[in-house]
Amino acid sequence: AVVSTQSGHYGRDRQLITDRRVIVRRFNEYFVGIAKNLNANKPSTDFSDYSIFMKNRNEASMFFEEIESSEIDSIISNLNPNKSSDMSPRVLKIFRSTLSPTFATLFNNCMYAGVFPDVLKIARVIPLYKSGD
C-alpha cells in the first residue's frame, strides 16, 4: 500500500517518494494489480459456464437502446486527427462509413449477450493533478 503525506508518499519499503512520476507509476501498478492479486487467491473452480450464476435472470431488469451506426459515425468524425490512440483517428475517419455499422453491430451484440472482449475490460488509471496539488 502507498501512504500519502503532505510532503510525498511512502511506498511499501517505507521510503519517501516525492517524484510525481514515480508516485503515479506506483499508484497505477497498485490499482492495475488488484484484480491480478484477487484472482491469484480465488479457488480453482471451473467458472466457464457463467449461466449457473444467472438462474433467476430477469430479462426486463435493464433497458438498452441499440447504438446506431450514425452515432458511431458522429463520434469518429469528432475525433481529433492530431491525437494518437491505439488506432489512428485519421484511419478511422477515412474508413468510418465502413467501420461505423460494424462497430455498432459489435457493441450491440456485446450488450445483448453480456459478453465483452477482454481487451475492453482493461483500464490504465492515470491520476490527474488539480492546481494546488
Short mmCIF file of N, CA and C in Angstrom, two decimals:
data_model
loop_
_atom_site.label_atom_id
_atom_site.label_comp_id
_atom_site.label_asym_id
_atom_site.label_seq_id
_atom_site.Cartn_x
_atom_site.Cartn_y
_atom_site.Cartn_z
N ALA A 1 0.84 -1.19 0.00
CA ALA A 1 0.00 0.00 0.00
C ALA A 1 0.87 1.24 0.00
N VAL A 2 0.30 2.32 -0.45
CA VAL A 2 1.01 3.59 -0.51
C VAL A 2 0.32 4.54 0.45
N VAL A 3 1.10 5.22 1.29
CA VAL A 3 0.55 6.16 2.26
C VAL A 3 0.92 7.57 1.84
N SER A 4 -0.07 8.48 1.79
CA SER A 4 0.19 9.86 1.37
C SER A 4 0.44 10.76 2.57
N THR A 5 1.35 11.69 2.39
CA THR A 5 1.58 12.75 3.36
C THR A 5 1.65 14.06 2.60
N GLN A 6 1.78 15.19 3.31
CA GLN A 6 1.87 16.48 2.62
C GLN A 6 3.16 16.60 1.83
N SER A 7 4.20 15.94 2.26
CA SER A 7 5.49 16.09 1.58
C SER A 7 5.75 15.03 0.51
N GLY A 8 4.89 14.02 0.41
CA GLY A 8 5.11 12.98 -0.58
C GLY A 8 4.33 11.74 -0.22
N HIS A 9 4.81 10.60 -0.68
CA HIS A 9 4.15 9.32 -0.45
C HIS A 9 5.18 8.31 0.02
N TYR A 10 4.72 7.42 0.91
CA TYR A 10 5.58 6.36 1.37
C TYR A 10 5.17 5.07 0.69
N GLY A 11 6.12 4.38 0.09
CA GLY A 11 5.85 3.12 -0.58
C GLY A 11 5.93 1.97 0.41
N ARG A 12 5.83 0.75 -0.12
CA ARG A 12 5.87 -0.45 0.72
C ARG A 12 7.18 -0.55 1.49
N ASP A 13 8.24 -0.03 0.92
CA ASP A 13 9.54 -0.12 1.57
C ASP A 13 9.79 1.03 2.55
N ARG A 14 8.73 1.79 2.84
CA ARG A 14 8.77 2.90 3.80
C ARG A 14 9.72 4.02 3.37
N GLN A 15 10.02 4.09 2.10
CA GLN A 15 10.90 5.14 1.58
C GLN A 15 10.02 6.28 1.06
N LEU A 16 10.37 7.52 1.40
CA LEU A 16 9.61 8.70 0.96
C LEU A 16 9.83 8.91 -0.53
N ILE A 17 8.71 9.03 -1.25
CA ILE A 17 8.77 9.25 -2.70
C ILE A 17 8.19 10.63 -2.98
N THR A 18 8.96 11.49 -3.63
CA THR A 18 8.47 12.84 -3.93
C THR A 18 8.33 13.09 -5.43
N ASP A 19 8.91 12.24 -6.24
CA ASP A 19 8.83 12.40 -7.69
C ASP A 19 7.42 12.01 -8.15
N ARG A 20 6.70 12.95 -8.76
CA ARG A 20 5.31 12.71 -9.17
C ARG A 20 5.19 11.54 -10.14
N ARG A 21 6.14 11.40 -11.02
CA ARG A 21 6.08 10.30 -11.99
C ARG A 21 6.17 8.95 -11.29
N VAL A 22 7.03 8.86 -10.30
CA VAL A 22 7.16 7.61 -9.56
C VAL A 22 5.89 7.35 -8.77
N ILE A 23 5.32 8.39 -8.18
CA ILE A 23 4.08 8.25 -7.41
C ILE A 23 2.96 7.75 -8.32
N VAL A 24 2.81 8.37 -9.48
CA VAL A 24 1.77 7.97 -10.43
C VAL A 24 1.98 6.53 -10.87
N ARG A 25 3.22 6.17 -11.19
CA ARG A 25 3.50 4.80 -11.64
C ARG A 25 3.17 3.79 -10.54
N ARG A 26 3.53 4.12 -9.29
CA ARG A 26 3.25 3.20 -8.17
C ARG A 26 1.74 3.04 -7.95
N PHE A 27 0.99 4.17 -8.00
CA PHE A 27 -0.46 4.08 -7.86
C PHE A 27 -1.04 3.24 -8.99
N ASN A 28 -0.57 3.46 -10.21
CA ASN A 28 -1.05 2.69 -11.35
C ASN A 28 -0.76 1.20 -11.17
N GLU A 29 0.46 0.87 -10.77
CA GLU A 29 0.82 -0.53 -10.54
C GLU A 29 -0.06 -1.16 -9.47
N TYR A 30 -0.35 -0.40 -8.42
CA TYR A 30 -1.19 -0.92 -7.34
C TYR A 30 -2.59 -1.22 -7.84
N PHE A 31 -3.23 -0.24 -8.50
CA PHE A 31 -4.62 -0.42 -8.91
C PHE A 31 -4.76 -1.41 -10.06
N VAL A 32 -3.79 -1.47 -10.96
CA VAL A 32 -3.83 -2.44 -12.04
C VAL A 32 -3.64 -3.85 -11.48
N GLY A 33 -2.86 -3.99 -10.42
CA GLY A 33 -2.57 -5.30 -9.84
C GLY A 33 -3.63 -5.84 -8.90
N ILE A 34 -4.65 -5.05 -8.55
CA ILE A 34 -5.66 -5.51 -7.60
C ILE A 34 -6.37 -6.76 -8.12
N ALA A 35 -6.88 -6.71 -9.35
CA ALA A 35 -7.60 -7.87 -9.91
C ALA A 35 -6.68 -9.08 -10.01
N LYS A 36 -5.45 -8.85 -10.42
CA LYS A 36 -4.50 -9.95 -10.55
C LYS A 36 -4.27 -10.62 -9.19
N ASN A 37 -4.11 -9.81 -8.16
CA ASN A 37 -3.89 -10.35 -6.81
C ASN A 37 -5.13 -11.08 -6.30
N LEU A 38 -6.32 -10.55 -6.57
CA LEU A 38 -7.55 -11.22 -6.15
C LEU A 38 -7.71 -12.55 -6.89
N ASN A 39 -7.43 -12.55 -8.18
CA ASN A 39 -7.56 -13.78 -8.97
C ASN A 39 -6.57 -14.85 -8.53
N ALA A 40 -5.41 -14.43 -8.06
CA ALA A 40 -4.40 -15.40 -7.63
C ALA A 40 -4.87 -16.18 -6.41
N ASN A 41 -5.76 -15.58 -5.60
CA ASN A 41 -6.21 -16.22 -4.37
C ASN A 41 -7.57 -16.90 -4.48
N LYS A 42 -8.18 -16.88 -5.66
CA LYS A 42 -9.51 -17.49 -5.78
C LYS A 42 -9.36 -18.99 -5.98
N PRO A 43 -10.41 -19.73 -5.60
CA PRO A 43 -10.33 -21.19 -5.78
C PRO A 43 -10.27 -21.54 -7.26
N SER A 44 -9.75 -22.71 -7.56
CA SER A 44 -9.56 -23.11 -8.96
C SER A 44 -10.82 -23.79 -9.52
N THR A 45 -11.99 -23.34 -9.14
CA THR A 45 -13.25 -23.88 -9.65
C THR A 45 -13.43 -23.45 -11.09
N ASP A 46 -14.05 -24.31 -11.88
CA ASP A 46 -14.31 -24.01 -13.28
C ASP A 46 -15.54 -23.10 -13.38
N PHE A 47 -15.33 -21.85 -13.77
CA PHE A 47 -16.43 -20.89 -13.91
C PHE A 47 -16.74 -20.64 -15.39
N SER A 48 -16.39 -21.57 -16.27
CA SER A 48 -16.61 -21.35 -17.70
C SER A 48 -18.09 -21.28 -18.05
N ASP A 49 -18.95 -21.96 -17.27
CA ASP A 49 -20.38 -21.89 -17.52
C ASP A 49 -20.98 -20.84 -16.59
N TYR A 50 -20.95 -19.59 -17.02
CA TYR A 50 -21.43 -18.49 -16.18
C TYR A 50 -22.94 -18.54 -15.96
N SER A 51 -23.66 -19.31 -16.75
CA SER A 51 -25.12 -19.34 -16.64
C SER A 51 -25.58 -19.90 -15.29
N ILE A 52 -24.73 -20.66 -14.60
CA ILE A 52 -25.14 -21.18 -13.29
C ILE A 52 -25.34 -20.06 -12.28
N PHE A 53 -24.74 -18.90 -12.52
CA PHE A 53 -24.91 -17.77 -11.63
C PHE A 53 -26.12 -16.93 -12.00
N MET A 54 -26.80 -17.27 -13.09
CA MET A 54 -27.89 -16.45 -13.61
C MET A 54 -29.21 -17.22 -13.65
N LYS A 55 -29.46 -18.06 -12.67
CA LYS A 55 -30.64 -18.92 -12.69
C LYS A 55 -31.94 -18.13 -12.65
N ASN A 56 -32.01 -17.08 -11.87
CA ASN A 56 -33.23 -16.29 -11.73
C ASN A 56 -33.11 -14.97 -12.49
N ARG A 57 -32.69 -15.07 -13.71
CA ARG A 57 -32.44 -13.89 -14.54
C ARG A 57 -33.74 -13.18 -14.89
N ASN A 58 -33.73 -11.87 -14.76
CA ASN A 58 -34.88 -11.05 -15.11
C ASN A 58 -34.53 -10.29 -16.38
N GLU A 59 -35.12 -10.69 -17.49
CA GLU A 59 -34.79 -10.11 -18.79
C GLU A 59 -35.13 -8.62 -18.86
N ALA A 60 -36.08 -8.15 -18.06
CA ALA A 60 -36.52 -6.75 -18.14
C ALA A 60 -35.88 -5.89 -17.06
N SER A 61 -34.77 -6.33 -16.49
CA SER A 61 -34.17 -5.57 -15.40
C SER A 61 -33.34 -4.39 -15.88
N MET A 62 -32.95 -4.40 -17.14
CA MET A 62 -32.16 -3.30 -17.68
C MET A 62 -32.66 -2.99 -19.08
N PHE A 63 -32.79 -1.73 -19.36
CA PHE A 63 -33.30 -1.34 -20.66
C PHE A 63 -32.15 -0.79 -21.49
N PHE A 64 -32.09 -1.23 -22.70
CA PHE A 64 -30.98 -0.87 -23.57
C PHE A 64 -31.52 -0.43 -24.92
N GLU A 65 -31.11 0.73 -25.34
CA GLU A 65 -31.47 1.22 -26.66
C GLU A 65 -30.28 0.99 -27.57
N GLU A 66 -30.51 0.33 -28.68
CA GLU A 66 -29.40 -0.01 -29.57
C GLU A 66 -28.64 1.22 -30.06
N ILE A 67 -27.33 1.05 -30.18
CA ILE A 67 -26.48 2.07 -30.76
C ILE A 67 -26.69 2.02 -32.28
N GLU A 68 -26.82 3.17 -32.88
CA GLU A 68 -26.97 3.23 -34.33
C GLU A 68 -25.64 3.62 -34.95
N SER A 69 -25.42 3.16 -36.18
CA SER A 69 -24.15 3.44 -36.84
C SER A 69 -23.93 4.95 -37.00
N SER A 70 -25.00 5.72 -37.09
CA SER A 70 -24.85 7.18 -37.21
C SER A 70 -24.23 7.78 -35.95
N GLU A 71 -24.50 7.17 -34.78
CA GLU A 71 -23.89 7.65 -33.54
C GLU A 71 -22.39 7.38 -33.54
N ILE A 72 -22.02 6.18 -33.99
CA ILE A 72 -20.59 5.84 -34.08
C ILE A 72 -19.91 6.75 -35.10
N ASP A 73 -20.57 6.98 -36.22
CA ASP A 73 -20.04 7.84 -37.27
C ASP A 73 -19.79 9.25 -36.72
N SER A 74 -20.73 9.75 -35.93
CA SER A 74 -20.61 11.09 -35.33
C SER A 74 -19.42 11.15 -34.37
N ILE A 75 -19.26 10.11 -33.56
CA ILE A 75 -18.14 10.07 -32.61
C ILE A 75 -16.81 10.06 -33.36
N ILE A 76 -16.73 9.23 -34.40
CA ILE A 76 -15.48 9.15 -35.17
C ILE A 76 -15.20 10.47 -35.86
N SER A 77 -16.22 11.11 -36.40
CA SER A 77 -15.99 12.38 -37.11
C SER A 77 -15.53 13.48 -36.17
N ASN A 78 -15.83 13.35 -34.88
CA ASN A 78 -15.40 14.37 -33.90
C ASN A 78 -14.04 14.07 -33.29
N LEU A 79 -13.41 12.97 -33.66
CA LEU A 79 -12.07 12.66 -33.14
C LEU A 79 -11.06 13.66 -33.67
N ASN A 80 -10.11 14.01 -32.83
CA ASN A 80 -9.04 14.91 -33.23
C ASN A 80 -8.00 14.10 -34.00
N PRO A 81 -7.79 14.41 -35.29
CA PRO A 81 -6.85 13.62 -36.09
C PRO A 81 -5.40 13.80 -35.66
N ASN A 82 -5.12 14.81 -34.85
CA ASN A 82 -3.74 15.06 -34.41
C ASN A 82 -3.39 14.37 -33.10
N LYS A 83 -4.36 13.68 -32.51
CA LYS A 83 -4.11 12.94 -31.27
C LYS A 83 -3.85 11.49 -31.63
N SER A 84 -2.97 10.86 -30.87
CA SER A 84 -2.71 9.45 -31.14
C SER A 84 -3.52 8.59 -30.19
N SER A 85 -3.76 7.39 -30.60
CA SER A 85 -4.51 6.42 -29.82
C SER A 85 -4.04 5.04 -30.24
N ASP A 86 -4.72 3.99 -29.74
CA ASP A 86 -4.37 2.64 -30.18
C ASP A 86 -4.63 2.49 -31.68
N MET A 87 -5.59 3.25 -32.17
CA MET A 87 -5.92 3.22 -33.59
C MET A 87 -5.91 4.67 -34.08
N SER A 88 -5.30 4.93 -35.19
CA SER A 88 -5.16 6.27 -35.70
C SER A 88 -6.52 6.92 -36.01
N PRO A 89 -6.81 8.10 -35.43
CA PRO A 89 -8.06 8.78 -35.75
C PRO A 89 -8.19 9.10 -37.24
N ARG A 90 -7.08 9.34 -37.90
CA ARG A 90 -7.13 9.62 -39.35
C ARG A 90 -7.62 8.39 -40.12
N VAL A 91 -7.12 7.23 -39.76
CA VAL A 91 -7.55 6.00 -40.42
C VAL A 91 -9.03 5.74 -40.13
N LEU A 92 -9.43 5.93 -38.88
CA LEU A 92 -10.84 5.75 -38.52
C LEU A 92 -11.74 6.68 -39.33
N LYS A 93 -11.31 7.92 -39.50
CA LYS A 93 -12.11 8.88 -40.26
C LYS A 93 -12.22 8.48 -41.73
N ILE A 94 -11.14 7.98 -42.29
CA ILE A 94 -11.15 7.57 -43.70
C ILE A 94 -12.14 6.42 -43.92
N PHE A 95 -12.16 5.47 -43.00
CA PHE A 95 -12.98 4.26 -43.17
C PHE A 95 -14.24 4.27 -42.31
N ARG A 96 -14.65 5.44 -41.81
CA ARG A 96 -15.77 5.47 -40.86
C ARG A 96 -17.08 4.96 -41.45
N SER A 97 -17.32 5.18 -42.74
CA SER A 97 -18.58 4.70 -43.33
C SER A 97 -18.63 3.18 -43.35
N THR A 98 -17.48 2.53 -43.40
CA THR A 98 -17.42 1.07 -43.36
C THR A 98 -17.38 0.56 -41.93
N LEU A 99 -16.63 1.26 -41.07
CA LEU A 99 -16.44 0.80 -39.70
C LEU A 99 -17.64 1.07 -38.79
N SER A 100 -18.35 2.17 -39.00
CA SER A 100 -19.44 2.54 -38.09
C SER A 100 -20.51 1.47 -37.96
N PRO A 101 -21.04 0.92 -39.06
CA PRO A 101 -22.05 -0.14 -38.90
C PRO A 101 -21.48 -1.39 -38.21
N THR A 102 -20.23 -1.71 -38.51
CA THR A 102 -19.59 -2.88 -37.89
C THR A 102 -19.42 -2.67 -36.40
N PHE A 103 -18.92 -1.50 -36.01
CA PHE A 103 -18.75 -1.20 -34.58
C PHE A 103 -20.10 -1.19 -33.86
N ALA A 104 -21.12 -0.63 -34.48
CA ALA A 104 -22.45 -0.57 -33.86
C ALA A 104 -22.98 -1.99 -33.65
N THR A 105 -22.86 -2.84 -34.65
CA THR A 105 -23.32 -4.24 -34.53
C THR A 105 -22.54 -4.97 -33.44
N LEU A 106 -21.23 -4.80 -33.44
CA LEU A 106 -20.39 -5.44 -32.43
C LEU A 106 -20.78 -5.00 -31.03
N PHE A 107 -20.92 -3.69 -30.82
CA PHE A 107 -21.27 -3.18 -29.50
C PHE A 107 -22.65 -3.68 -29.07
N ASN A 108 -23.62 -3.61 -29.97
CA ASN A 108 -24.97 -4.07 -29.64
C ASN A 108 -24.99 -5.56 -29.29
N ASN A 109 -24.26 -6.37 -30.05
CA ASN A 109 -24.19 -7.80 -29.75
C ASN A 109 -23.55 -8.07 -28.40
N CYS A 110 -22.51 -7.30 -28.07
CA CYS A 110 -21.87 -7.44 -26.75
C CYS A 110 -22.85 -7.10 -25.64
N MET A 111 -23.61 -6.03 -25.83
CA MET A 111 -24.58 -5.63 -24.80
C MET A 111 -25.67 -6.68 -24.63
N TYR A 112 -26.19 -7.21 -25.73
CA TYR A 112 -27.24 -8.23 -25.63
C TYR A 112 -26.75 -9.52 -25.00
N ALA A 113 -25.55 -9.93 -25.37
CA ALA A 113 -25.01 -11.19 -24.86
C ALA A 113 -24.42 -11.05 -23.46
N GLY A 114 -24.04 -9.81 -23.10
CA GLY A 114 -23.40 -9.60 -21.80
C GLY A 114 -21.98 -10.13 -21.78
N VAL A 115 -21.38 -10.27 -22.95
CA VAL A 115 -20.02 -10.79 -23.07
C VAL A 115 -19.19 -9.75 -23.81
N PHE A 116 -18.04 -9.39 -23.22
CA PHE A 116 -17.20 -8.36 -23.80
C PHE A 116 -15.79 -8.89 -23.97
N PRO A 117 -15.11 -8.50 -25.04
CA PRO A 117 -13.72 -8.92 -25.23
C PRO A 117 -12.86 -8.47 -24.06
N ASP A 118 -11.90 -9.31 -23.68
CA ASP A 118 -11.03 -8.99 -22.54
C ASP A 118 -10.33 -7.65 -22.72
N VAL A 119 -9.99 -7.29 -23.95
CA VAL A 119 -9.27 -6.05 -24.20
C VAL A 119 -10.11 -4.83 -23.78
N LEU A 120 -11.44 -4.96 -23.77
CA LEU A 120 -12.30 -3.85 -23.34
C LEU A 120 -12.47 -3.80 -21.83
N LYS A 121 -11.89 -4.75 -21.12
CA LYS A 121 -12.01 -4.79 -19.66
C LYS A 121 -10.75 -4.26 -18.98
N ILE A 122 -9.80 -3.80 -19.76
CA ILE A 122 -8.53 -3.33 -19.22
C ILE A 122 -8.53 -1.80 -19.18
N ALA A 123 -8.07 -1.25 -18.09
CA ALA A 123 -8.00 0.20 -17.98
C ALA A 123 -6.64 0.60 -17.42
N ARG A 124 -6.20 1.73 -17.82
CA ARG A 124 -4.98 2.30 -17.25
C ARG A 124 -5.40 3.51 -16.44
N VAL A 125 -5.14 3.47 -15.15
CA VAL A 125 -5.56 4.53 -14.25
C VAL A 125 -4.47 5.58 -14.18
N ILE A 126 -4.82 6.81 -14.54
CA ILE A 126 -3.84 7.89 -14.51
C ILE A 126 -4.43 9.03 -13.68
N PRO A 127 -3.87 9.29 -12.50
CA PRO A 127 -4.40 10.39 -11.70
C PRO A 127 -4.08 11.72 -12.35
N LEU A 128 -5.03 12.63 -12.34
CA LEU A 128 -4.83 13.97 -12.87
C LEU A 128 -4.71 14.94 -11.69
N TYR A 129 -3.64 15.67 -11.65
CA TYR A 129 -3.41 16.60 -10.57
C TYR A 129 -4.17 17.90 -10.83
N LYS A 130 -4.81 18.38 -9.80
CA LYS A 130 -5.50 19.67 -9.88
C LYS A 130 -4.53 20.75 -9.42
N SER A 131 -4.86 21.98 -9.73
CA SER A 131 -3.98 23.06 -9.29
C SER A 131 -3.93 23.08 -7.77
N GLY A 132 -2.76 23.27 -7.22
CA GLY A 132 -2.58 23.28 -5.78
C GLY A 132 -2.18 21.93 -5.21
N ASP A 133 -2.18 20.88 -6.04
CA ASP A 133 -1.79 19.53 -5.57
C ASP A 133 -0.29 19.40 -5.57
#
